[in-house]
PDB file of C-alpha atoms in Angstrom:
ATOM      1  CA  MET A   1     140.184 140.931  20.000  1.00 37.00           C
ATOM      2  CA  SER A   2     138.879 137.870  20.465  1.00 37.00           C
ATOM      3  CA  SER A   3     141.341 135.989  21.514  1.00 36.00           C
ATOM      4  CA  GLY A   4     140.297 136.209  25.106  1.00 36.00           C
ATOM      5  CA  ASN A   5     137.134 134.098  23.544  1.00 37.00           C
ATOM      6  CA  ALA A   6     138.203 131.126  21.818  1.00 38.00           C
ATOM      7  CA  VAL A   7     136.633 131.473  18.391  1.00 39.00           C
ATOM      8  CA  ALA A   8     133.479 128.479  17.927  1.00 38.00           C
ATOM      9  CA  SER A   9     135.408 126.883  14.391  1.00 36.00           C
ATOM     10  CA  ASP A  10     139.059 126.314  15.919  1.00 39.00           C
ATOM     11  CA  ILE A  11     137.502 124.303  19.009  1.00 42.00           C
ATOM     12  CA  LEU A  12     134.623 122.789  17.679  1.00 42.00           C
ATOM     13  CA  GLY A  13     134.618 119.773  15.287  1.00 41.00           C
ATOM     14  CA  PRO A  14     131.078 117.477  14.006  1.00 41.00           C
ATOM     15  CA  GLY A  15     131.576 115.391  17.537  1.00 41.00           C
ATOM     16  CA  THR A  16     129.159 114.339  19.747  1.00 47.00           C
ATOM     17  CA  SER A  17     129.413 117.994  21.738  1.00 89.00           C
ATOM     18  CA  ASN A  18     127.625 119.834  18.830  1.00 94.00           C
ATOM     19  CA  LEU A  19     123.823 119.931  19.876  1.00 96.00           C
ATOM     20  CA  TYR A  20     121.750 120.644  16.694  1.00 96.00           C
ATOM     21  CA  ASN A  21     120.776 116.906  15.959  1.00 95.00           C
ATOM     22  CA  VAL A  22     118.653 116.997  19.627  1.00 96.00           C
ATOM     23  CA  ILE A  23     117.080 121.126  18.551  1.00 97.00           C
ATOM     24  CA  ASP A  24     113.668 120.889  18.049  1.00 96.00           C
ATOM     25  CA  ARG A  25     113.660 123.069  15.100  1.00 96.00           C
ATOM     26  CA  ASP A  26     110.438 122.339  13.935  1.00 95.00           C
ATOM     27  CA  ASN A  27     109.011 124.407  17.350  1.00 96.00           C
ATOM     28  CA  VAL A  28     111.593 127.074  16.878  1.00 97.00           C
ATOM     29  CA  HIS A  29     110.065 130.587  16.849  1.00 95.00           C
ATOM     30  CA  GLY A  30     110.290 133.845  17.974  1.00 96.00           C
ATOM     31  CA  LEU A  31     109.764 137.034  19.087  1.00 96.00           C
ATOM     32  CA  ASN A  32     109.632 140.214  16.681  1.00 97.00           C
ATOM     33  CA  LEU A  33     110.842 138.554  13.615  1.00 97.00           C
ATOM     34  CA  SER A  34     110.244 140.575  10.298  1.00 96.00           C
ATOM     35  CA  VAL A  35     109.791 137.332   8.912  1.00 95.00           C
ATOM     36  CA  PRO A  36     108.284 134.794  12.233  1.00 93.00           C
ATOM     37  CA  GLU A  37     110.327 131.941  10.031  1.00 94.00           C
ATOM     38  CA  ASP A  38     113.152 132.670   9.877  1.00 96.00           C
ATOM     39  CA  ALA A  39     113.125 132.112  13.053  1.00 97.00           C
ATOM     40  CA  LYS A  40     114.174 128.117  12.567  1.00 97.00           C
ATOM     41  CA  GLU A  41     116.857 129.317   9.701  1.00 97.00           C
ATOM     42  CA  VAL A  42     119.532 130.266  12.651  1.00 98.00           C
ATOM     43  CA  ILE A  43     119.979 126.862  13.589  1.00 98.00           C
ATOM     44  CA  LYS A  44     122.042 124.960  11.012  1.00 97.00           C
ATOM     45  CA  PRO A  45     123.938 122.408  10.848  1.00 96.00           C
ATOM     46  CA  TRP A  46     127.783 122.695  11.998  1.00 94.00           C
ATOM     47  CA  ASP A  47     129.065 122.729   8.317  1.00 95.00           C
ATOM     48  CA  GLN A  48     126.557 125.931   7.662  1.00 96.00           C
ATOM     49  CA  ARG A  49     127.830 127.865  10.301  1.00 96.00           C
ATOM     50  CA  GLU A  50     129.382 130.949   8.194  1.00 95.00           C
ATOM     51  CA  GLU A  51     127.083 129.956   5.005  1.00 95.00           C
ATOM     52  CA  THR A  52     124.814 133.871   5.345  1.00 95.00           C
ATOM     53  CA  SER A  53     122.033 133.879   2.668  1.00 95.00           C
ATOM     54  CA  LYS A  54     119.876 132.562   5.794  1.00 96.00           C
ATOM     55  CA  TYR A  55     119.343 134.944   8.741  1.00 97.00           C
ATOM     56  CA  ALA A  56     116.489 136.311  10.575  1.00 97.00           C
ATOM     57  CA  GLU A  57     116.408 140.211  11.307  1.00 96.00           C
ATOM     58  CA  SER A  58     113.988 142.378  13.761  1.00 96.00           C
ATOM     59  CA  GLY A  59     111.218 143.819  12.944  1.00 91.00           C
ATOM     60  CA  VAL A  60     109.576 146.847  14.752  1.00 91.00           C
ATOM     61  CA  ASP A  61     112.910 147.445  17.178  1.00 94.00           C
ATOM     62  CA  ASP A  62     116.798 146.112  17.964  1.00 94.00           C
ATOM     63  CA  GLN A  63     115.095 143.703  19.974  1.00 96.00           C
ATOM     64  CA  ILE A  64     114.761 139.493  18.557  1.00 97.00           C
ATOM     65  CA  ILE A  65     113.895 136.675  21.017  1.00 97.00           C
ATOM     66  CA  ILE A  66     114.417 133.313  19.495  1.00 97.00           C
ATOM     67  CA  HIS A  67     112.616 130.212  21.368  1.00 97.00           C
ATOM     68  CA  VAL A  68     114.759 127.237  20.751  1.00 97.00           C
ATOM     69  CA  PRO A  69     113.164 124.295  22.736  1.00 97.00           C
ATOM     70  CA  PHE A  70     115.398 120.195  22.874  1.00 97.00           C
ATOM     71  CA  SER A  71     113.945 116.970  21.775  1.00 96.00           C
ATOM     72  CA  GLN A  72     115.424 115.646  25.221  1.00 95.00           C
ATOM     73  CA  ASN A  73     117.229 116.656  27.780  1.00 96.00           C
ATOM     74  CA  VAL A  74     120.642 118.940  27.912  1.00 96.00           C
ATOM     75  CA  ARG A  75     123.642 119.936  29.599  1.00 96.00           C
ATOM     76  CA  LEU A  76     125.094 123.215  28.167  1.00 96.00           C
ATOM     77  CA  LYS A  77     128.642 124.507  28.211  1.00 95.00           C
ATOM     78  CA  SER A  78     128.450 127.213  25.433  1.00 96.00           C
ATOM     79  CA  VAL A  79     126.310 128.840  22.030  1.00 97.00           C
ATOM     80  CA  LEU A  80     127.618 129.521  19.509  1.00 97.00           C
ATOM     81  CA  LEU A  81     127.415 132.917  18.203  1.00 97.00           C
ATOM     82  CA  LYS A  82     127.242 134.480  14.854  1.00 97.00           C
ATOM     83  CA  LEU A  83     125.547 138.101  14.595  1.00 97.00           C
ATOM     84  CA  GLY A  84     124.759 140.431  12.111  1.00 95.00           C
ATOM     85  CA  ARG A  85     127.869 143.127  11.530  1.00 91.00           C
ATOM     86  CA  GLY A  86     128.385 147.157  12.448  1.00 92.00           C
ATOM     87  CA  GLU A  87     124.104 148.812  13.556  1.00 93.00           C
ATOM     88  CA  ALA A  88     122.569 144.995  12.946  1.00 95.00           C
ATOM     89  CA  ALA A  89     124.612 143.485  15.106  1.00 96.00           C
ATOM     90  CA  PRO A  90     122.905 143.061  18.954  1.00 96.00           C
ATOM     91  CA  GLN A  91     125.698 143.961  21.878  1.00 96.00           C
ATOM     92  CA  HIS A  92     123.482 142.305  24.822  1.00 97.00           C
ATOM     93  CA  LEU A  93     122.378 138.923  25.584  1.00 98.00           C
ATOM     94  CA  ARG A  94     119.616 137.214  27.747  1.00 97.00           C
ATOM     95  CA  ILE A  95     118.716 133.901  28.169  1.00 97.00           C
ATOM     96  CA  TYR A  96     115.777 132.373  30.189  1.00 97.00           C
ATOM     97  CA  ALA A  97     116.283 128.276  30.353  1.00 97.00           C
ATOM     98  CA  ASN A  98     113.032 125.512  31.026  1.00 96.00           C
ATOM     99  CA  HIS A  99     110.490 127.797  29.633  1.00 92.00           C
ATOM    100  CA  PRO A 100     108.214 125.878  28.238  1.00 84.00           C
ATOM    101  CA  ASN A 101     106.504 128.730  25.616  1.00 85.00           C
ATOM    102  CA  ILE A 102     107.980 132.051  25.032  1.00 83.00           C
ATOM    103  CA  ILE A 103     109.116 133.931  26.778  1.00 87.00           C
ATOM    104  CA  ASP A 104     107.935 137.225  26.543  1.00 89.00           C
ATOM    105  CA  PHE A 105     109.582 141.095  26.216  1.00 92.00           C
ATOM    106  CA  SER A 106     107.176 141.929  29.032  1.00 91.00           C
ATOM    107  CA  GLU A 107     107.498 139.142  31.301  1.00 92.00           C
ATOM    108  CA  ALA A 108     111.219 138.783  30.262  1.00 92.00           C
ATOM    109  CA  GLU A 109     111.512 142.212  32.064  1.00 88.00           C
ATOM    110  CA  SER A 110     110.213 141.077  35.597  1.00 91.00           C
ATOM    111  CA  THR A 111     112.412 137.642  35.135  1.00 94.00           C
ATOM    112  CA  LYS A 112     115.573 136.640  36.202  1.00 94.00           C
ATOM    113  CA  PRO A 113     117.391 134.799  32.957  1.00 95.00           C
ATOM    114  CA  GLN A 114     119.668 132.432  33.729  1.00 96.00           C
ATOM    115  CA  LEU A 115     122.623 134.445  31.704  1.00 95.00           C
ATOM    116  CA  ASP A 116     122.758 138.160  30.751  1.00 96.00           C
ATOM    117  CA  ILE A 117     126.219 139.529  29.410  1.00 96.00           C
ATOM    118  CA  SER A 118     127.279 141.468  26.651  1.00 97.00           C
ATOM    119  CA  LEU A 119     128.255 140.306  23.500  1.00 97.00           C
ATOM    120  CA  LEU A 120     131.802 140.914  21.212  1.00 94.00           C
ATOM    121  CA  GLU A 121     131.906 143.571  19.343  1.00 89.00           C
ATOM    122  CA  GLY A 122     133.025 143.395  15.696  1.00 88.00           C
ATOM    123  CA  GLU A 123     133.530 139.854  14.981  1.00 90.00           C
ATOM    124  CA  THR A 124     132.658 137.972  11.765  1.00 89.00           C
ATOM    125  CA  ARG A 125     133.001 134.404  12.806  1.00 93.00           C
ATOM    126  CA  VAL A 126     131.463 132.284  15.061  1.00 96.00           C
ATOM    127  CA  ILE A 127     131.941 133.061  18.324  1.00 96.00           C
ATOM    128  CA  GLU A 128     131.832 130.819  21.912  1.00 96.00           C
ATOM    129  CA  TYR A 129     130.446 131.958  24.813  1.00 97.00           C
ATOM    130  CA  PRO A 130     131.243 129.681  27.418  1.00 95.00           C
ATOM    131  CA  LEU A 131     127.966 129.266  30.243  1.00 95.00           C
ATOM    132  CA  ARG A 132     128.168 128.249  34.332  1.00 93.00           C
ATOM    133  CA  VAL A 133     127.080 124.270  33.491  1.00 90.00           C
ATOM    134  CA  ALA A 134     125.956 124.552  37.469  1.00 93.00           C
ATOM    135  CA  ALA A 135     123.229 126.372  35.869  1.00 94.00           C
ATOM    136  CA  PHE A 136     122.651 124.759  32.931  1.00 96.00           C
ATOM    137  CA  ALA A 137     122.751 121.138  34.084  1.00 95.00           C
ATOM    138  CA  SER A 138     119.574 120.204  32.601  1.00 96.00           C
ATOM    139  CA  ILE A 139     117.905 122.048  29.776  1.00 97.00           C
ATOM    140  CA  ASN A 140     115.195 121.378  28.090  1.00 96.00           C
ATOM    141  CA  SER A 141     114.049 125.092  26.304  1.00 97.00           C
ATOM    142  CA  LEU A 142     115.700 128.848  26.112  1.00 97.00           C
ATOM    143  CA  SER A 143     114.831 131.987  25.013  1.00 97.00           C
ATOM    144  CA  LEU A 144     117.390 134.320  23.529  1.00 97.00           C
ATOM    145  CA  PHE A 145     116.327 138.043  24.122  1.00 97.00           C
ATOM    146  CA  PHE A 146     118.805 140.360  21.838  1.00 97.00           C
ATOM    147  CA  SER A 147     118.834 143.638  22.264  1.00 96.00           C
ATOM    148  CA  GLU A 148     121.208 146.800  22.532  1.00 95.00           C
ATOM    149  CA  SER A 149     121.956 146.639  18.834  1.00 94.00           C
ATOM    150  CA  PRO A 150     123.338 150.399  17.483  1.00 93.00           C
ATOM    151  CA  SER A 151     120.281 150.923  15.167  1.00 92.00           C
ATOM    152  CA  SER A 152     116.538 149.915  15.477  1.00 91.00           C
ATOM    153  CA  LEU A 153     117.711 146.204  13.424  1.00 95.00           C
ATOM    154  CA  THR A 154     118.921 143.369  14.598  1.00 97.00           C
ATOM    155  CA  ARG A 155     120.460 140.564  12.669  1.00 97.00           C
ATOM    156  CA  ILE A 156     121.077 137.163  13.777  1.00 98.00           C
ATOM    157  CA  TYR A 157     122.929 134.329  11.285  1.00 97.00           C
ATOM    158  CA  TYR A 158     123.317 131.760  13.594  1.00 98.00           C
ATOM    159  CA  ILE A 159     122.656 130.296  16.544  1.00 98.00           C
ATOM    160  CA  GLY A 160     124.421 126.617  17.630  1.00 98.00           C
ATOM    161  CA  PHE A 161     124.896 125.329  21.499  1.00 97.00           C
ATOM    162  CA  LYS A 162     127.721 122.710  22.882  1.00 96.00           C
ATOM    163  CA  GLY A 163     126.645 120.147  25.880  1.00 96.00           C
ATOM    164  CA  ASP A 164     125.857 116.316  26.123  1.00 94.00           C
ATOM    165  CA  VAL A 165     122.236 115.024  26.161  1.00 93.00           C
ATOM    166  CA  ARG A 166     121.775 113.305  29.944  1.00 84.00           C
ATOM    167  CA  GLU A 167     121.242 110.103  29.328  1.00 72.00           C
ATOM    168  CA  LEU A 168     118.128 108.782  31.043  1.00 60.00           C
ATOM    169  CA  LYS A 169     120.086 105.273  31.792  1.00 49.00           C
ATOM    170  CA  LYS A 170     122.009 107.377  33.835  1.00 43.00           C
ATOM    171  CA  GLU A 171     119.150 108.847  36.662  1.00 44.00           C
ATOM    172  CA  ALA A 172     119.215 105.075  37.808  1.00 44.00           C
ATOM    173  CA  ASN A 173     122.183 104.955  39.086  1.00 46.00           C
ATOM    174  CA  ALA A 174     122.471 108.525  39.616  1.00 46.00           C
ATOM    175  CA  SER A 175     120.636 108.528  42.919  1.00 46.00           C
ATOM    176  CA  MET A 176     120.380 112.289  42.716  1.00 48.00           C
ATOM    177  CA  ASP A 177     116.633 113.235  41.398  1.00 50.00           C
ATOM    178  CA  VAL A 178     113.522 111.581  39.310  1.00 46.00           C
ATOM    179  CA  PRO A 179     113.283 113.338  36.192  1.00 50.00           C
ATOM    180  CA  ALA A 180     109.262 114.337  36.358  1.00 49.00           C
ATOM    181  CA  ALA A 181     108.548 112.877  32.969  1.00 47.00           C
ATOM    182  CA  ASN A 182     109.473 109.493  34.914  1.00 47.00           C
ATOM    183  CA  ALA A 183     108.080 110.054  38.477  1.00 46.00           C
ATOM    184  CA  ALA A 184     105.577 107.553  38.252  1.00 46.00           C
ATOM    185  CA  ASP A 185     107.588 105.066  36.431  1.00 45.00           C
ATOM    186  CA  ALA A 186     109.411 105.186  38.864  1.00 45.00           C
ATOM    187  CA  ALA A 187     107.724 104.836  41.549  1.00 47.00           C
ATOM    188  CA  LEU A 188     106.106 101.588  40.407  1.00 43.00           C
ATOM    189  CA  PHE A 189     109.426 100.914  39.758  1.00 41.00           C
ATOM    190  CA  ASP A 190     109.891 100.944  43.700  1.00 48.00           C
ATOM    191  CA  ARG A 191     106.387  99.676  44.433  1.00 44.00           C
ATOM    192  CA  LEU A 192     107.740  96.665  42.556  1.00 40.00           C
ATOM    193  CA  GLN A 193     110.920  96.502  44.822  1.00 44.00           C
ATOM    194  CA  GLU A 194     109.384  96.965  47.387  1.00 46.00           C
ATOM    195  CA  LYS A 195     106.402  94.220  47.668  1.00 43.00           C
ATOM    196  CA  GLY A 196     105.769  92.832  50.635  1.00 43.00           C
ATOM    197  CA  GLY A 197     107.403  95.277  52.330  1.00 45.00           C
ATOM    198  CA  ALA A 198     105.412  96.991  55.687  1.00 45.00           C
ATOM    199  CA  GLN A 199     104.986 100.563  54.440  1.00 46.00           C
ATOM    200  CA  GLN A 200     105.249 102.266  51.248  1.00 43.00           C
ATOM    201  CA  THR A 201     107.539 105.384  51.572  1.00 42.00           C
ATOM    202  CA  THR A 202     107.946 106.496  48.107  1.00 41.00           C
ATOM    203  CA  ALA A 203     106.713 110.624  47.954  1.00 45.00           C
ATOM    204  CA  ARG A 204     104.272 112.285  45.671  1.00 38.00           C
TER     205      ARG A 204
END
């Protein structure tokens, strides 16, 4: 059933492409969870991806939002999910990128997500969902909105990500853009480089 979508455990080893180490796990949180602290429980090391004793499940209805901040900017290539089965399996996922605080349910309805997909049904293992890298090229946080379970219960066992860290040292060579956090430092560097120049052209 899932032959077209590679099963994550077949393609992803414990290499640098697993972004678990750059997830700010202490600040992972969720909306509409029966136990709010359980949002962190679904962020597991790769070798615990199939473990089912820890999970997050919905409270009032089938909708859950999990907010995942990263400790560094990352470029995402795919999201890895192990979800509840049967009545507890969400069938829809929307992902919102770079919202500093968790996007809420009302905001989600009026905000365009970076990803809006139907989830595979009947899967028991971790499944990899590829992302459009252009839409997820510089990410510091994600809000994942799961919905449309057959019942009023949604359960999530594992959320992981595949991609790479955007190294700051590489930014100096790529004359693309200066990250906002380093804009002041860049302006100072430009000033030193242009010392003695007649005009300061650094944009503010």
